[in-house]
Amino acid sequence: MEKSRITVLGSTGSIGANTLDVVDRHPDRFEVFALTASTSVDTILAQCARYRPPFAVMASEPHGILLAQSCKSEGLATTVLWGSAALEMVAAHELVQIVMAAIVGAAGLAPCLAAAKAGKRLLLANKEALVVGGQLFMDAVAAGGATLLPIDSEHSAIFQSLPDDPREWSSCIDKIILTASGGPFRKREPSTLFSVTPEEACAHPNWAMGRKISVDSATMMNKALEVIEARFLFGVAPNQIEVVIHPQSVIHSMVQYVDNSIVAQLGTPDMRGPIAYGMSWPKRVKSGAAAIDFSKLTALTFESIDAQDHMHRFPGIGLAWHALAAAPGTTTVLNAANEIAVAAFLDRQIRYDQIHHVNVETMGLVQPQAPDSLAALLELDLRSRLAARRVVSEIDR
Ligand code: NAD
Ligand code: MG
């Protein structure tokens, strides 16, 4: 069997490390072609020594030069490049079959589009890229003949619960039910959320993840982004998407069919499950994820998100439907605002409960024109970031 060559965009992150763990389990099936990172030179250097990829790409020149020197002094033959053109090159290279999109944020959009246009198997963990790109992203996938497979655990679950042929989806889906753990503050009194620290927000009860998605999981903006992601991935209307709190994170999501029958996918909370599925689809291979132990699993429980939660505990969740109903491009504005707000919170410039304020204010400030190209999307993203930074700078802590 010929090995599949994989480019791992964002290899030093949580999803990147889990992807390499799955590669380790199947050295006969997968081979690393390129690794990429933003600033973690030591981590990517160790990965280069282990996987000996032809290419490694850093986001910026200073880190690129540092990695190039380190690779040279360790006698590694890896070619080190940097910058956005190099990221796109390793995502679209003719020798690559699989691209794992595991960069965090809108920074991953351009290499995702490059992989889509080049017809790759595109494994999408980087949900922000789809929230920013919207229909343009889906059109690029179709035009390039790419295979887009979701890695987000909820969307992987839905994909696994749907018929193989996407042409059947629209006539048989009644609704998509996204499960949400509820994050670390599910039971916390909403009036005390103003004092939440970055450390508390990043301590997720069920999943170990990067800092940005951990904060998003606490605010439920992660679920808002996932509602938008589901709308584009599965072509359903926004009112066909429902969110239900399921604190155990065992049911990863569900499809309710027109006959009111529900198909769900279950597993332990371990991202190697969806990653291995995406890498081996339509086959299945061992992932490293543990099996569910039914002797320890005493209950699967569900809670709906009520109007009070919408207003107080998780105000961000409603922004998904709001953005989807507004002018095309509004999801781009929301994503940019949230990236700036979360970074400002992690930097202790704003309070936890002010993240939502930044998102709402920025959506009010930026009027998008329907973006029709990558350049237009990036311009809208930049304009939204500038507006969000202005909102942050005017906030009283
Ligand atoms: P992380 O912060 O652990 O890793 C992010 C990676 O992206 C790192 O390799 C970093 O070097 C790289 N990166 C960051 N900024 C960059 C930039 N400007 N240019 C180029 N590279 C950059 O994040 P993560 O938890 O691995 O999440 C990655 C993506 O996967 C996110 O979009 C997240 O929402 C999604 N996701 C993660 C999980 C999870 O369990 N961690 C689950 C579902 C979806
Ligand atoms: Mg998810």
Short mmCIF file of C-alpha atoms and ligand atoms in Angstrom, two decimals:
data_model
loop_
_atom_site.label_atom_id
_atom_site.label_comp_id
_atom_site.label_asym_id
_atom_site.label_seq_id
_atom_site.Cartn_x
_atom_site.Cartn_y
_atom_site.Cartn_z
CA MET A 1 0.00 0.00 0.00
CA GLU A 2 1.33 3.43 -0.92
CA LYS A 3 1.58 5.78 2.04
CA SER A 4 -0.54 8.94 2.17
CA ARG A 5 1.56 12.07 2.60
CA ILE A 6 0.18 14.57 5.08
CA THR A 7 0.78 18.26 5.71
CA VAL A 8 -0.04 19.23 9.29
CA LEU A 9 -0.86 22.94 9.47
CA GLY A 10 -0.41 23.93 13.13
CA SER A 11 1.55 20.79 14.08
CA THR A 12 2.71 22.16 17.45
CA GLY A 13 -0.82 22.66 18.82
CA SER A 14 -3.17 20.29 20.56
CA ILE A 15 -4.79 18.97 17.35
CA GLY A 16 -1.38 18.90 15.62
CA ALA A 17 0.11 16.73 18.38
CA ASN A 18 -2.89 14.38 18.32
CA THR A 19 -2.57 14.08 14.54
CA LEU A 20 1.08 13.07 14.84
CA ASP A 21 0.07 10.56 17.52
CA VAL A 22 -2.27 8.91 14.99
CA VAL A 23 0.52 8.97 12.36
CA ASP A 24 2.77 7.19 14.92
CA ARG A 25 0.21 4.40 15.19
CA HIS A 26 0.17 3.78 11.43
CA PRO A 27 3.68 4.25 10.02
CA ASP A 28 2.73 1.95 7.14
CA ARG A 29 -0.14 4.23 6.06
CA PHE A 30 0.92 7.83 6.67
CA GLU A 31 4.03 9.87 6.09
CA VAL A 32 4.60 13.49 7.14
CA PHE A 33 5.27 15.85 4.23
CA ALA A 34 5.23 19.21 6.00
CA LEU A 35 4.89 20.61 9.51
CA THR A 36 4.00 24.22 10.29
CA ALA A 37 3.91 26.43 13.38
CA SER A 38 3.72 30.01 14.51
CA THR A 39 6.37 30.53 17.21
CA SER A 40 7.16 27.18 18.91
CA VAL A 41 10.60 26.60 17.38
CA ASP A 42 11.74 24.00 19.93
CA THR A 43 8.61 21.87 19.53
CA ILE A 44 8.66 21.88 15.74
CA LEU A 45 12.41 21.20 15.74
CA ALA A 46 11.80 18.05 17.80
CA GLN A 47 8.99 17.08 15.40
CA CYS A 48 11.32 17.59 12.40
CA ALA A 49 13.95 15.38 14.04
CA ARG A 50 11.37 12.67 14.56
CA TYR A 51 9.36 12.76 11.31
CA ARG A 52 12.05 14.07 8.92
CA PRO A 53 9.55 15.97 6.73
CA PRO A 54 10.77 17.49 3.44
CA PHE A 55 9.33 20.87 4.56
CA ALA A 56 8.74 22.89 7.72
CA VAL A 57 7.10 26.31 7.62
CA MET A 58 7.07 29.03 10.28
CA ALA A 59 4.56 31.89 10.18
CA SER A 60 7.20 34.64 10.32
CA GLU A 61 10.77 35.22 9.17
CA PRO A 62 12.53 35.50 12.57
CA HIS A 63 11.15 32.12 13.71
CA GLY A 64 11.83 30.68 10.26
CA ILE A 65 15.49 31.72 10.37
CA LEU A 66 15.81 30.34 13.90
CA LEU A 67 14.34 26.98 12.85
CA ALA A 68 16.48 26.85 9.69
CA GLN A 69 19.64 27.37 11.77
CA SER A 70 18.57 24.77 14.33
CA CYS A 71 17.73 22.18 11.66
CA LYS A 72 21.10 22.80 10.03
CA SER A 73 23.04 22.40 13.26
CA GLU A 74 21.18 19.13 13.97
CA GLY A 75 22.01 17.85 10.49
CA LEU A 76 18.35 17.70 9.38
CA ALA A 77 17.61 17.85 5.66
CA THR A 78 14.21 19.55 6.16
CA THR A 79 13.80 22.67 4.00
CA VAL A 80 12.60 25.50 6.25
CA LEU A 81 10.42 28.25 4.79
CA TRP A 82 8.26 31.02 6.26
CA GLY A 83 5.33 33.26 5.44
CA SER A 84 1.89 32.84 3.93
CA ALA A 85 3.00 31.83 0.42
CA ALA A 86 5.03 28.96 1.88
CA LEU A 87 2.05 27.83 4.01
CA GLU A 88 -0.12 27.75 0.90
CA MET A 89 2.58 25.90 -1.03
CA VAL A 90 2.81 23.02 1.46
CA ALA A 91 -1.02 22.85 1.63
CA ALA A 92 -1.37 22.57 -2.16
CA HIS A 93 1.79 20.63 -3.06
CA GLU A 94 1.27 17.92 -5.68
CA LEU A 95 2.96 15.29 -3.49
CA VAL A 96 0.45 15.80 -0.65
CA GLN A 97 -2.80 13.84 -0.32
CA ILE A 98 -4.02 14.92 3.15
CA VAL A 99 -3.97 18.36 4.75
CA MET A 100 -4.78 18.65 8.45
CA ALA A 101 -6.02 22.21 9.02
CA ALA A 102 -5.15 22.75 12.70
CA ILE A 103 -4.08 26.38 12.78
CA VAL A 104 -6.19 28.39 15.20
CA GLY A 105 -8.17 31.34 13.88
CA ALA A 106 -8.59 33.17 10.59
CA ALA A 107 -4.82 32.79 10.00
CA GLY A 108 -5.65 29.32 8.68
CA LEU A 109 -8.04 30.48 5.96
CA ALA A 110 -5.58 31.02 3.09
CA PRO A 111 -3.82 27.64 3.35
CA CYS A 112 -7.23 25.93 3.71
CA LEU A 113 -8.42 27.55 0.50
CA ALA A 114 -5.16 26.59 -1.22
CA ALA A 115 -5.68 22.94 -0.19
CA ALA A 116 -9.34 23.10 -1.29
CA LYS A 117 -8.48 24.51 -4.71
CA ALA A 118 -5.78 21.85 -5.14
CA GLY A 119 -8.36 19.10 -4.51
CA LYS A 120 -6.83 17.68 -1.33
CA ARG A 121 -8.45 15.65 1.41
CA LEU A 122 -8.91 18.58 3.77
CA LEU A 123 -9.36 17.68 7.43
CA LEU A 124 -10.94 20.71 9.03
CA ALA A 125 -10.26 21.32 12.71
CA ASN A 126 -9.75 25.04 12.07
CA LYS A 127 -13.47 25.96 12.32
CA GLU A 128 -12.71 29.69 12.22
CA ALA A 129 -11.53 29.31 8.60
CA LEU A 130 -14.99 28.09 7.58
CA VAL A 131 -16.80 30.67 9.72
CA VAL A 132 -14.74 33.38 8.00
CA GLY A 133 -14.92 31.88 4.51
CA GLY A 134 -18.56 30.76 4.57
CA GLN A 135 -20.04 29.89 1.20
CA LEU A 136 -16.86 31.01 -0.59
CA PHE A 137 -14.98 28.27 1.29
CA MET A 138 -17.57 25.64 0.32
CA ASP A 139 -17.50 26.82 -3.31
CA ALA A 140 -13.69 26.49 -3.38
CA VAL A 141 -13.99 22.92 -2.07
CA ALA A 142 -16.52 22.05 -4.79
CA ALA A 143 -14.56 23.78 -7.58
CA GLY A 144 -11.29 22.12 -6.57
CA GLY A 145 -12.86 18.68 -6.18
CA ALA A 146 -11.52 18.53 -2.62
CA THR A 147 -12.83 16.17 0.04
CA LEU A 148 -13.75 18.20 3.11
CA LEU A 149 -13.97 16.09 6.27
CA PRO A 150 -14.82 17.64 9.64
CA ILE A 151 -12.52 17.06 12.60
CA ASP A 152 -14.46 19.07 15.17
CA SER A 153 -15.88 16.22 17.28
CA GLU A 154 -19.51 17.37 16.88
CA HIS A 155 -19.28 17.70 13.12
CA SER A 156 -17.38 14.44 12.76
CA ALA A 157 -20.20 12.82 14.76
CA ILE A 158 -22.83 14.31 12.45
CA PHE A 159 -20.86 13.28 9.38
CA GLN A 160 -20.62 9.74 10.77
CA SER A 161 -24.39 9.74 11.44
CA LEU A 162 -25.41 10.90 7.95
CA PRO A 163 -25.89 8.86 4.76
CA ASP A 164 -22.72 8.43 2.68
CA ASP A 165 -24.15 10.36 -0.26
CA PRO A 166 -24.40 14.12 0.54
CA ARG A 167 -27.08 14.49 -2.16
CA GLU A 168 -29.47 12.65 0.18
CA TRP A 169 -28.89 14.97 3.14
CA SER A 170 -31.31 17.79 2.36
CA SER A 171 -34.32 15.49 1.96
CA CYS A 172 -33.77 13.35 5.06
CA ILE A 173 -32.41 15.69 7.76
CA ASP A 174 -34.99 17.22 10.09
CA LYS A 175 -32.42 18.81 12.37
CA ILE A 176 -28.88 18.65 13.59
CA ILE A 177 -28.43 18.49 17.35
CA LEU A 178 -25.05 19.74 18.51
CA THR A 179 -24.08 18.65 21.99
CA ALA A 180 -22.19 21.02 24.28
CA SER A 181 -20.48 20.12 27.55
CA GLY A 182 -21.45 23.47 29.04
CA GLY A 183 -17.80 24.20 29.85
CA PRO A 184 -16.35 25.03 33.26
CA PHE A 185 -19.07 27.56 34.23
CA ARG A 186 -22.21 25.54 33.57
CA LYS A 187 -23.20 25.67 37.21
CA ARG A 188 -21.59 28.94 38.20
CA GLU A 189 -23.76 31.83 39.27
CA PRO A 190 -23.78 34.15 36.20
CA SER A 191 -23.43 37.29 38.34
CA THR A 192 -19.97 36.07 39.45
CA LEU A 193 -18.62 35.57 35.92
CA PHE A 194 -17.05 39.05 35.89
CA SER A 195 -14.19 37.76 38.07
CA VAL A 196 -13.25 34.72 35.93
CA THR A 197 -9.49 34.51 35.28
CA PRO A 198 -7.84 33.14 32.09
CA GLU A 199 -6.65 30.14 34.12
CA GLU A 200 -10.20 29.31 35.24
CA ALA A 201 -11.59 29.77 31.74
CA CYS A 202 -8.94 27.46 30.23
CA ALA A 203 -9.63 24.62 32.70
CA HIS A 204 -12.13 22.64 30.63
CA PRO A 205 -13.80 19.74 32.49
CA ASN A 206 -13.67 17.18 29.63
CA TRP A 207 -11.18 18.22 26.92
CA ALA A 208 -7.52 19.40 26.93
CA MET A 209 -7.29 22.00 24.15
CA GLY A 210 -5.51 25.18 23.04
CA ARG A 211 -6.23 28.35 25.02
CA LYS A 212 -8.39 30.12 22.44
CA ILE A 213 -10.87 27.25 21.99
CA SER A 214 -10.89 26.67 25.75
CA VAL A 215 -12.08 30.24 26.36
CA ASP A 216 -14.59 29.84 23.53
CA SER A 217 -15.91 26.68 25.18
CA ALA A 218 -16.41 28.54 28.47
CA THR A 219 -18.29 31.43 26.82
CA MET A 220 -20.12 29.04 24.40
CA MET A 221 -18.79 31.10 21.50
CA ASN A 222 -17.25 27.77 20.48
CA LYS A 223 -20.76 26.39 20.05
CA ALA A 224 -21.80 29.55 18.19
CA LEU A 225 -18.90 29.01 15.77
CA GLU A 226 -19.92 25.35 15.49
CA VAL A 227 -23.51 26.27 14.61
CA ILE A 228 -22.15 28.39 11.74
CA GLU A 229 -19.74 25.60 10.80
CA ALA A 230 -22.62 23.07 10.70
CA ARG A 231 -24.75 25.37 8.56
CA PHE A 232 -22.08 25.49 5.84
CA LEU A 233 -20.76 21.91 6.13
CA PHE A 234 -24.13 20.21 5.95
CA GLY A 235 -26.13 22.81 3.95
CA VAL A 236 -28.93 23.00 6.52
CA ALA A 237 -30.95 26.11 7.40
CA PRO A 238 -29.96 27.86 10.66
CA ASN A 239 -33.30 26.95 12.25
CA GLN A 240 -32.52 23.27 11.65
CA ILE A 241 -29.63 23.45 14.13
CA GLU A 242 -30.22 22.97 17.85
CA VAL A 243 -27.78 22.98 20.76
CA VAL A 244 -28.29 20.78 23.81
CA ILE A 245 -26.07 20.61 26.90
CA HIS A 246 -24.70 17.14 27.57
CA PRO A 247 -22.14 17.41 30.39
CA GLN A 248 -20.55 13.96 29.91
CA SER A 249 -19.35 14.67 26.32
CA VAL A 250 -20.01 11.04 25.35
CA ILE A 251 -22.62 11.65 22.65
CA HIS A 252 -20.63 13.85 20.30
CA SER A 253 -23.72 15.05 18.37
CA MET A 254 -26.85 13.72 16.66
CA VAL A 255 -28.91 13.88 13.49
CA GLN A 256 -32.69 13.87 13.80
CA TYR A 257 -34.24 12.54 10.61
CA VAL A 258 -37.61 13.49 9.11
CA ASP A 259 -39.19 10.40 10.73
CA ASN A 260 -38.02 11.73 14.14
CA SER A 261 -35.54 8.91 14.46
CA ILE A 262 -32.21 10.08 15.87
CA VAL A 263 -28.77 8.73 14.95
CA ALA A 264 -25.94 9.65 17.31
CA GLN A 265 -22.21 8.94 17.51
CA LEU A 266 -20.64 8.09 20.87
CA GLY A 267 -17.09 7.84 22.15
CA THR A 268 -14.76 8.94 24.91
CA PRO A 269 -13.73 12.60 24.62
CA ASP A 270 -10.47 12.13 22.70
CA MET A 271 -9.75 14.07 19.50
CA ARG A 272 -7.74 11.16 18.10
CA GLY A 273 -11.10 9.52 17.32
CA PRO A 274 -12.29 12.12 14.79
CA ILE A 275 -8.71 12.68 13.54
CA ALA A 276 -8.12 8.98 12.79
CA TYR A 277 -11.54 8.77 11.14
CA GLY A 278 -10.75 11.73 8.88
CA MET A 279 -7.35 10.33 7.97
CA SER A 280 -8.60 6.82 7.17
CA TRP A 281 -12.14 7.57 5.85
CA PRO A 282 -14.07 5.70 4.52
CA LYS A 283 -12.18 2.97 6.38
CA ARG A 284 -11.51 2.92 10.11
CA VAL A 285 -8.19 2.43 11.87
CA LYS A 286 -7.11 2.32 15.51
CA SER A 287 -6.99 5.82 16.99
CA GLY A 288 -5.62 5.44 20.50
CA ALA A 289 -8.90 6.66 22.00
CA ALA A 290 -10.11 4.51 24.91
CA ALA A 291 -13.37 2.59 24.60
CA ILE A 292 -16.39 3.66 26.63
CA ASP A 293 -16.49 1.72 29.88
CA PHE A 294 -20.22 1.15 30.46
CA SER A 295 -19.59 -0.10 34.00
CA LYS A 296 -18.39 3.42 34.89
CA LEU A 297 -20.80 5.37 32.71
CA THR A 298 -23.74 5.75 35.03
CA ALA A 299 -25.79 8.37 33.16
CA LEU A 300 -26.08 10.38 30.01
CA THR A 301 -27.85 13.60 30.86
CA PHE A 302 -29.17 16.54 28.85
CA GLU A 303 -30.15 20.11 29.63
CA SER A 304 -31.66 22.59 27.25
CA ILE A 305 -30.27 26.09 27.10
CA ASP A 306 -33.09 28.28 28.32
CA ALA A 307 -33.78 31.94 27.73
CA GLN A 308 -32.09 32.86 31.01
CA ASP A 309 -28.88 31.13 29.93
CA HIS A 310 -29.07 32.96 26.63
CA MET A 311 -29.21 36.24 28.46
CA HIS A 312 -26.85 35.70 31.37
CA ARG A 313 -24.61 32.65 31.36
CA PHE A 314 -24.04 32.05 27.64
CA PRO A 315 -25.09 35.21 25.81
CA GLY A 316 -22.70 34.47 22.91
CA ILE A 317 -24.55 31.40 21.66
CA GLY A 318 -27.38 33.44 20.10
CA LEU A 319 -24.90 35.44 17.99
CA ALA A 320 -24.58 32.46 15.63
CA TRP A 321 -28.18 32.70 14.40
CA HIS A 322 -27.99 36.47 14.45
CA ALA A 323 -24.88 36.46 12.21
CA LEU A 324 -26.35 33.83 9.85
CA ALA A 325 -29.53 35.90 9.41
CA ALA A 326 -27.62 39.13 8.76
CA ALA A 327 -25.75 40.21 5.59
CA PRO A 328 -23.25 37.69 4.15
CA GLY A 329 -19.89 38.44 5.74
CA THR A 330 -21.35 38.98 9.22
CA THR A 331 -19.92 35.65 10.37
CA THR A 332 -16.50 36.98 9.30
CA VAL A 333 -17.04 40.07 11.47
CA LEU A 334 -18.17 37.99 14.45
CA ASN A 335 -15.17 35.67 14.21
CA ALA A 336 -12.67 38.55 14.01
CA ALA A 337 -14.29 40.35 16.95
CA ASN A 338 -14.19 37.19 19.04
CA GLU A 339 -10.52 36.49 18.21
CA ILE A 340 -9.59 40.01 19.35
CA ALA A 341 -11.82 39.80 22.44
CA VAL A 342 -10.43 36.42 23.54
CA ALA A 343 -6.83 37.57 23.00
CA ALA A 344 -7.57 40.72 25.04
CA PHE A 345 -9.09 38.62 27.84
CA LEU A 346 -6.13 36.21 27.88
CA ASP A 347 -3.89 39.30 27.99
CA ARG A 348 -5.92 40.60 30.95
CA GLN A 349 -6.94 43.77 29.08
CA ILE A 350 -10.67 43.05 29.44
CA ARG A 351 -12.79 41.04 31.84
CA TYR A 352 -14.32 37.68 30.94
CA ASP A 353 -17.86 39.10 30.87
CA GLN A 354 -16.74 41.85 28.46
CA ILE A 355 -15.91 39.42 25.62
CA HIS A 356 -19.56 39.38 24.60
CA HIS A 357 -19.71 43.19 24.68
CA VAL A 358 -16.78 43.39 22.21
CA ASN A 359 -18.48 40.91 19.87
CA VAL A 360 -21.83 42.69 19.88
CA GLU A 361 -20.38 46.20 19.55
CA THR A 362 -18.09 45.16 16.67
CA MET A 363 -20.97 43.52 14.80
CA GLY A 364 -22.82 46.83 15.13
CA LEU A 365 -19.87 48.84 13.87
CA VAL A 366 -18.83 46.89 10.77
CA GLN A 367 -21.09 46.75 7.72
CA PRO A 368 -19.93 43.93 5.47
CA GLN A 369 -20.33 43.89 1.71
CA ALA A 370 -20.80 40.30 0.53
CA PRO A 371 -17.18 39.11 0.20
CA ASP A 372 -16.53 37.56 -3.20
CA SER A 373 -12.82 36.70 -2.99
CA LEU A 374 -10.12 35.77 -0.51
CA ALA A 375 -8.83 39.35 -0.74
CA ALA A 376 -12.30 40.72 0.15
CA LEU A 377 -12.56 38.30 3.10
CA LEU A 378 -9.14 39.28 4.42
CA GLU A 379 -10.01 42.97 4.05
CA LEU A 380 -13.26 42.47 5.99
CA ASP A 381 -11.42 40.42 8.62
CA LEU A 382 -8.85 43.21 9.04
CA ARG A 383 -11.50 45.95 9.18
CA SER A 384 -13.37 43.98 11.86
CA ARG A 385 -10.21 43.46 13.90
CA LEU A 386 -9.46 47.18 13.85
CA ALA A 387 -13.02 47.94 15.00
CA ALA A 388 -12.82 45.30 17.74
CA ARG A 389 -9.48 46.68 18.97
CA ARG A 390 -11.07 50.11 19.17
CA VAL A 391 -13.93 48.68 21.27
CA VAL A 392 -11.40 46.93 23.53
CA SER A 393 -9.39 50.12 23.99
CA GLU A 394 -12.51 52.04 25.03
CA ILE A 395 -13.57 49.50 27.65
CA ASP A 396 -13.46 50.41 31.33
CA ARG A 397 -12.22 47.47 33.35
P1 NAD B 1 -3.47 25.35 19.67
O1 NAD B 1 -3.41 26.74 20.14
O2 NAD B 1 -3.08 24.25 20.59
O3 NAD B 1 -2.57 25.20 18.33
C1 NAD B 1 -2.64 26.13 17.28
C2 NAD B 1 -1.60 25.84 16.21
O4 NAD B 1 -1.70 26.87 15.21
C3 NAD B 1 -0.15 25.85 16.70
O5 NAD B 1 0.62 24.92 16.00
C4 NAD B 1 0.32 27.27 16.35
O6 NAD B 1 1.72 27.35 16.14
C5 NAD B 1 -0.43 27.52 15.05
N1 NAD B 1 -0.69 28.95 14.83
C6 NAD B 1 -1.26 29.82 15.70
N2 NAD B 1 -1.36 31.04 15.15
C7 NAD B 1 -0.85 30.95 13.90
C8 NAD B 1 -0.66 31.88 12.84
N3 NAD B 1 -1.00 33.17 12.97
N4 NAD B 1 -0.12 31.44 11.67
C9 NAD B 1 0.24 30.15 11.54
N5 NAD B 1 0.11 29.22 12.51
C10 NAD B 1 -0.44 29.61 13.68
O7 NAD B 1 -4.95 25.13 19.13
P2 NAD B 1 -5.78 23.74 19.01
O8 NAD B 1 -6.51 23.50 20.27
O9 NAD B 1 -4.90 22.67 18.46
O10 NAD B 1 -6.88 24.14 17.93
C11 NAD B 1 -6.56 24.26 16.56
C12 NAD B 1 -7.86 24.42 15.77
O11 NAD B 1 -8.63 23.23 15.94
C13 NAD B 1 -8.73 25.57 16.28
O12 NAD B 1 -9.38 26.16 15.18
C14 NAD B 1 -9.74 24.89 17.17
O13 NAD B 1 -10.96 25.57 17.24
C15 NAD B 1 -9.91 23.56 16.47
N6 NAD B 1 -10.36 22.48 17.35
C16 NAD B 1 -9.58 22.07 18.38
C17 NAD B 1 -10.01 21.05 19.22
C18 NAD B 1 -9.14 20.55 20.36
O14 NAD B 1 -9.51 19.59 21.02
N7 NAD B 1 -8.00 21.13 20.62
C19 NAD B 1 -11.24 20.43 18.99
C20 NAD B 1 -12.03 20.87 17.93
C21 NAD B 1 -11.57 21.89 17.09
MG MG B 2 -16.21 20.90 18.92
#
